[in-house]
């Protein structure tokens, strides 16, 4: 639901889509005006599939993961029959949480509210209601947990708060074929690392979508990778930066093969190297703050040799990430300045950024049309 009273100022001119070679970047205001934060929450993050975790994090009945989706607490749980279910992590009594940890195993195999102890079956039905005998006209059937739409692809779990929208397959169309024989579904969750960044979430996404900044921002990475060999491919709702892996990169955990850097609209990345998958999610926390989640998954995370390679991979990713954070925080300050309104694109290097910004305009436009209806 888009609240027509709180729309940001968006002119037809701002929303127009020009060809890449003639296009301007989106206005600075879109990164700084606080009105975009609730608008994007409702127009983007509540409407699009949002990554919440990987199936390997919930192998057994009663295992759960929690996530924040468009500022709504969500819990995904594996039920007794082995199926995965998603609910708002919100008790129907007075809004308490069913779980407060990011992931784990439910106590006694039931969803018990951590506030006053109402219990729910794993299908969401309300079961136990302590000390409620004297409450009139109370029917437990009216107070089950509210379900959330859940879908999975290659072990990756996604939820969507909106009732309708494009199926998950539209977002991922063609990826499985393109990356074969690599399979995200064969990987096991290893670790989550999070970074808080003092920039608008779109600054971080823009930065991910181009290798143009590599020589200046990531000198060490630039020495081992031929960033000029990167190609960008775009699909309806995702884009790909792709490169063959050179010798030098192998020291960071990659075997010979190919590297795929996928961006899935609006805020998710899949970084695939042979044997390893890194999932990123960029969550807006405030108009000028975001949290970036890095989930690391590997084919083999147990042998001592694999662990050494993984620790190197994590340490290297962390250094690159710190470099990206520093530049993104500076960019946010630049966008706030009086000096900047909008810029232009390198046709050679910034097609991914342009593609993202076009999808953004399309989504904004749809939301405005809905608010006006
Ligand atoms: S809020 Fe859940 S039992 Fe009271
Ligand atoms: Fe970077």
PDB file of C-alpha atoms in Angstrom, residues 163-271:
ATOM      1  CA  UNK A 163       0.009 -10.337  -2.091  1.00  0.00           C
ATOM      2  CA  UNK A 164       0.830 -10.152  -5.759  1.00  0.00           C
ATOM      3  CA  UNK A 165       3.682  -9.274  -8.071  1.00  0.00           C
ATOM      4  CA  UNK A 166       5.957 -11.024 -10.534  1.00  0.00           C
ATOM      5  CA  UNK A 167       6.772 -14.656  -9.661  1.00  0.00           C
ATOM      6  CA  UNK A 168      10.251 -15.337  -8.265  1.00  0.00           C
ATOM      7  CA  UNK A 169      11.131 -17.034 -11.561  1.00  0.00           C
ATOM      8  CA  UNK A 170      10.934 -13.690 -13.391  1.00  0.00           C
ATOM      9  CA  UNK A 171      13.676 -12.285 -11.184  1.00  0.00           C
ATOM     10  CA  UNK A 172      15.979 -15.274 -11.707  1.00  0.00           C
ATOM     11  CA  UNK A 173      15.113 -16.057 -15.289  1.00  0.00           C
ATOM     12  CA  UNK A 174      18.042 -17.681 -17.126  1.00  0.00           C
ATOM     13  CA  UNK A 175      20.507 -17.635 -14.203  1.00  0.00           C
ATOM     14  CA  UNK A 176      20.578 -21.405 -13.565  1.00  0.00           C
ATOM     15  CA  UNK A 177      21.358 -22.093 -17.235  1.00  0.00           C
ATOM     16  CA  UNK A 178      23.978 -19.354 -17.406  1.00  0.00           C
ATOM     17  CA  UNK A 179      25.960 -20.499 -14.362  1.00  0.00           C
ATOM     18  CA  UNK A 180      25.731 -24.280 -14.979  1.00  0.00           C
ATOM     19  CA  UNK A 181      27.409 -26.503 -13.929  1.00  0.00           C
ATOM     20  CA  UNK A 182      27.654 -24.303 -10.815  1.00  0.00           C
ATOM     21  CA  UNK A 183      24.703 -24.823  -8.471  1.00  0.00           C
ATOM     22  CA  UNK A 184      23.891 -22.573  -5.509  1.00  0.00           C
ATOM     23  CA  UNK A 185      21.750 -25.431  -4.180  1.00  0.00           C
ATOM     24  CA  UNK A 186      24.796 -27.621  -3.478  1.00  0.00           C
ATOM     25  CA  UNK A 187      26.315 -25.082  -1.103  1.00  0.00           C
ATOM     26  CA  UNK A 188      26.119 -24.971   2.668  1.00  0.00           C
ATOM     27  CA  UNK A 189      25.720 -21.818   4.715  1.00  0.00           C
ATOM     28  CA  UNK A 190      28.940 -20.966   6.517  1.00  0.00           C
ATOM     29  CA  UNK A 191      28.803 -17.475   8.015  1.00  0.00           C
ATOM     30  CA  UNK A 192      27.003 -14.135   7.957  1.00  0.00           C
ATOM     31  CA  UNK A 193      28.963 -10.896   8.164  1.00  0.00           C
ATOM     32  CA  UNK A 194      27.192  -7.518   8.290  1.00  0.00           C
ATOM     33  CA  UNK A 195      28.415  -3.995   7.679  1.00  0.00           C
ATOM     34  CA  UNK A 196      26.638  -0.747   8.546  1.00  0.00           C
ATOM     35  CA  UNK A 197      27.356   1.914   5.971  1.00  0.00           C
ATOM     36  CA  UNK A 198      26.589   5.642   6.236  1.00  0.00           C
ATOM     37  CA  UNK A 199      25.094   6.002   2.781  1.00  0.00           C
ATOM     38  CA  UNK A 200      21.747   5.615   1.082  1.00  0.00           C
ATOM     39  CA  UNK A 201      21.226   1.999  -0.028  1.00  0.00           C
ATOM     40  CA  UNK A 202      21.202   3.076  -3.687  1.00  0.00           C
ATOM     41  CA  UNK A 203      24.728   4.468  -3.404  1.00  0.00           C
ATOM     42  CA  UNK A 204      25.913   1.016  -2.365  1.00  0.00           C
ATOM     43  CA  UNK A 205      23.981  -0.688  -5.187  1.00  0.00           C
ATOM     44  CA  UNK A 206      25.270   1.767  -7.817  1.00  0.00           C
ATOM     45  CA  UNK A 207      28.807   1.123  -6.627  1.00  0.00           C
ATOM     46  CA  UNK A 208      28.374  -2.645  -6.861  1.00  0.00           C
ATOM     47  CA  UNK A 209      27.157  -2.374 -10.415  1.00  0.00           C
ATOM     48  CA  UNK A 210      30.299  -1.028 -12.032  1.00  0.00           C
ATOM     49  CA  UNK A 211      33.960  -1.995 -12.179  1.00  0.00           C
ATOM     50  CA  UNK A 212      34.837   1.542 -13.252  1.00  0.00           C
ATOM     51  CA  UNK A 213      35.998   2.350  -9.713  1.00  0.00           C
ATOM     52  CA  UNK A 214      38.280  -0.664  -9.309  1.00  0.00           C
ATOM     53  CA  UNK A 215      41.620   0.926 -10.314  1.00  0.00           C
ATOM     54  CA  UNK A 216      41.328   3.784  -7.834  1.00  0.00           C
ATOM     55  CA  UNK A 217      39.324   2.260  -5.005  1.00  0.00           C
ATOM     56  CA  UNK A 218      40.686  -1.304  -5.004  1.00  0.00           C
ATOM     57  CA  UNK A 219      44.337  -1.169  -6.090  1.00  0.00           C
ATOM     58  CA  UNK A 220      45.107  -4.615  -4.662  1.00  0.00           C
ATOM     59  CA  UNK A 221      42.124  -6.196  -6.407  1.00  0.00           C
ATOM     60  CA  UNK A 222      43.043  -4.384  -9.595  1.00  0.00           C
ATOM     61  CA  UNK A 223      46.459  -6.050  -9.669  1.00  0.00           C
ATOM     62  CA  UNK A 224      44.988  -9.562  -9.763  1.00  0.00           C
ATOM     63  CA  UNK A 225      41.976  -8.984 -11.937  1.00  0.00           C
ATOM     64  CA  UNK A 226      41.614  -7.763 -15.438  1.00  0.00           C
ATOM     65  CA  UNK A 227      38.694  -5.461 -14.869  1.00  0.00           C
ATOM     66  CA  UNK A 228      38.657  -4.530 -18.540  1.00  0.00           C
ATOM     67  CA  UNK A 229      37.684  -8.109 -19.357  1.00  0.00           C
ATOM     68  CA  UNK A 230      34.460  -7.726 -17.381  1.00  0.00           C
ATOM     69  CA  UNK A 231      31.314  -7.721 -19.417  1.00  0.00           C
ATOM     70  CA  UNK A 232      27.876  -6.588 -18.282  1.00  0.00           C
ATOM     71  CA  UNK A 233      24.757  -8.390 -19.429  1.00  0.00           C
ATOM     72  CA  UNK A 234      21.281  -7.229 -18.544  1.00  0.00           C
ATOM     73  CA  UNK A 235      18.011  -9.146 -18.247  1.00  0.00           C
ATOM     74  CA  UNK A 236      14.555  -7.963 -17.297  1.00  0.00           C
ATOM     75  CA  UNK A 237      15.064  -7.775 -13.527  1.00  0.00           C
ATOM     76  CA  UNK A 238      18.712  -8.640 -13.055  1.00  0.00           C
ATOM     77  CA  UNK A 239      22.103  -7.853 -14.460  1.00  0.00           C
ATOM     78  CA  UNK A 240      25.364  -9.742 -14.576  1.00  0.00           C
ATOM     79  CA  UNK A 241      28.975  -8.708 -14.438  1.00  0.00           C
ATOM     80  CA  UNK A 242      30.972 -11.615 -15.687  1.00  0.00           C
ATOM     81  CA  UNK A 243      34.634 -12.483 -15.999  1.00  0.00           C
ATOM     82  CA  UNK A 244      36.915 -15.451 -16.551  1.00  0.00           C
ATOM     83  CA  UNK A 245      39.157 -15.984 -13.516  1.00  0.00           C
ATOM     84  CA  UNK A 246      42.839 -15.349 -14.024  1.00  0.00           C
ATOM     85  CA  UNK A 247      45.675 -17.060 -12.179  1.00  0.00           C
ATOM     86  CA  UNK A 248      46.124 -14.269  -9.701  1.00  0.00           C
ATOM     87  CA  UNK A 249      42.602 -14.476  -8.353  1.00  0.00           C
ATOM     88  CA  UNK A 250      42.900 -18.105  -7.382  1.00  0.00           C
ATOM     89  CA  UNK A 251      44.839 -17.237  -4.275  1.00  0.00           C
ATOM     90  CA  UNK A 252      41.604 -15.777  -2.916  1.00  0.00           C
ATOM     91  CA  UNK A 253      39.812 -19.055  -2.913  1.00  0.00           C
ATOM     92  CA  UNK A 254      38.711 -19.376  -6.478  1.00  0.00           C
ATOM     93  CA  UNK A 255      39.520 -22.403  -8.562  1.00  0.00           C
ATOM     94  CA  UNK A 256      39.901 -22.029 -12.277  1.00  0.00           C
ATOM     95  CA  UNK A 257      36.654 -21.145 -13.989  1.00  0.00           C
ATOM     96  CA  UNK A 258      34.344 -18.227 -14.167  1.00  0.00           C
ATOM     97  CA  UNK A 259      33.102 -15.539 -11.820  1.00  0.00           C
ATOM     98  CA  UNK A 260      29.516 -14.331 -11.933  1.00  0.00           C
ATOM     99  CA  UNK A 261      28.381 -11.190 -10.140  1.00  0.00           C
ATOM    100  CA  UNK A 262      24.608 -10.991 -10.333  1.00  0.00           C
ATOM    101  CA  UNK A 263      22.488  -8.108  -9.185  1.00  0.00           C
ATOM    102  CA  UNK A 264      18.818  -8.899  -8.539  1.00  0.00           C
ATOM    103  CA  UNK A 265      16.496  -5.923  -8.364  1.00  0.00           C
ATOM    104  CA  UNK A 266      16.084  -4.125  -6.076  1.00  0.00           C
ATOM    105  CA  UNK A 267      18.773  -4.932  -3.480  1.00  0.00           C
ATOM    106  CA  UNK A 268      20.379  -8.364  -3.737  1.00  0.00           C
ATOM    107  CA  UNK A 269      23.601  -9.718  -5.172  1.00  0.00           C
ATOM    108  CA  UNK A 270      24.804 -13.245  -5.912  1.00  0.00           C
ATOM    109  CA  UNK A 271      28.562 -13.515  -6.235  1.00  0.00           C
TER     110      UNK A 271
END
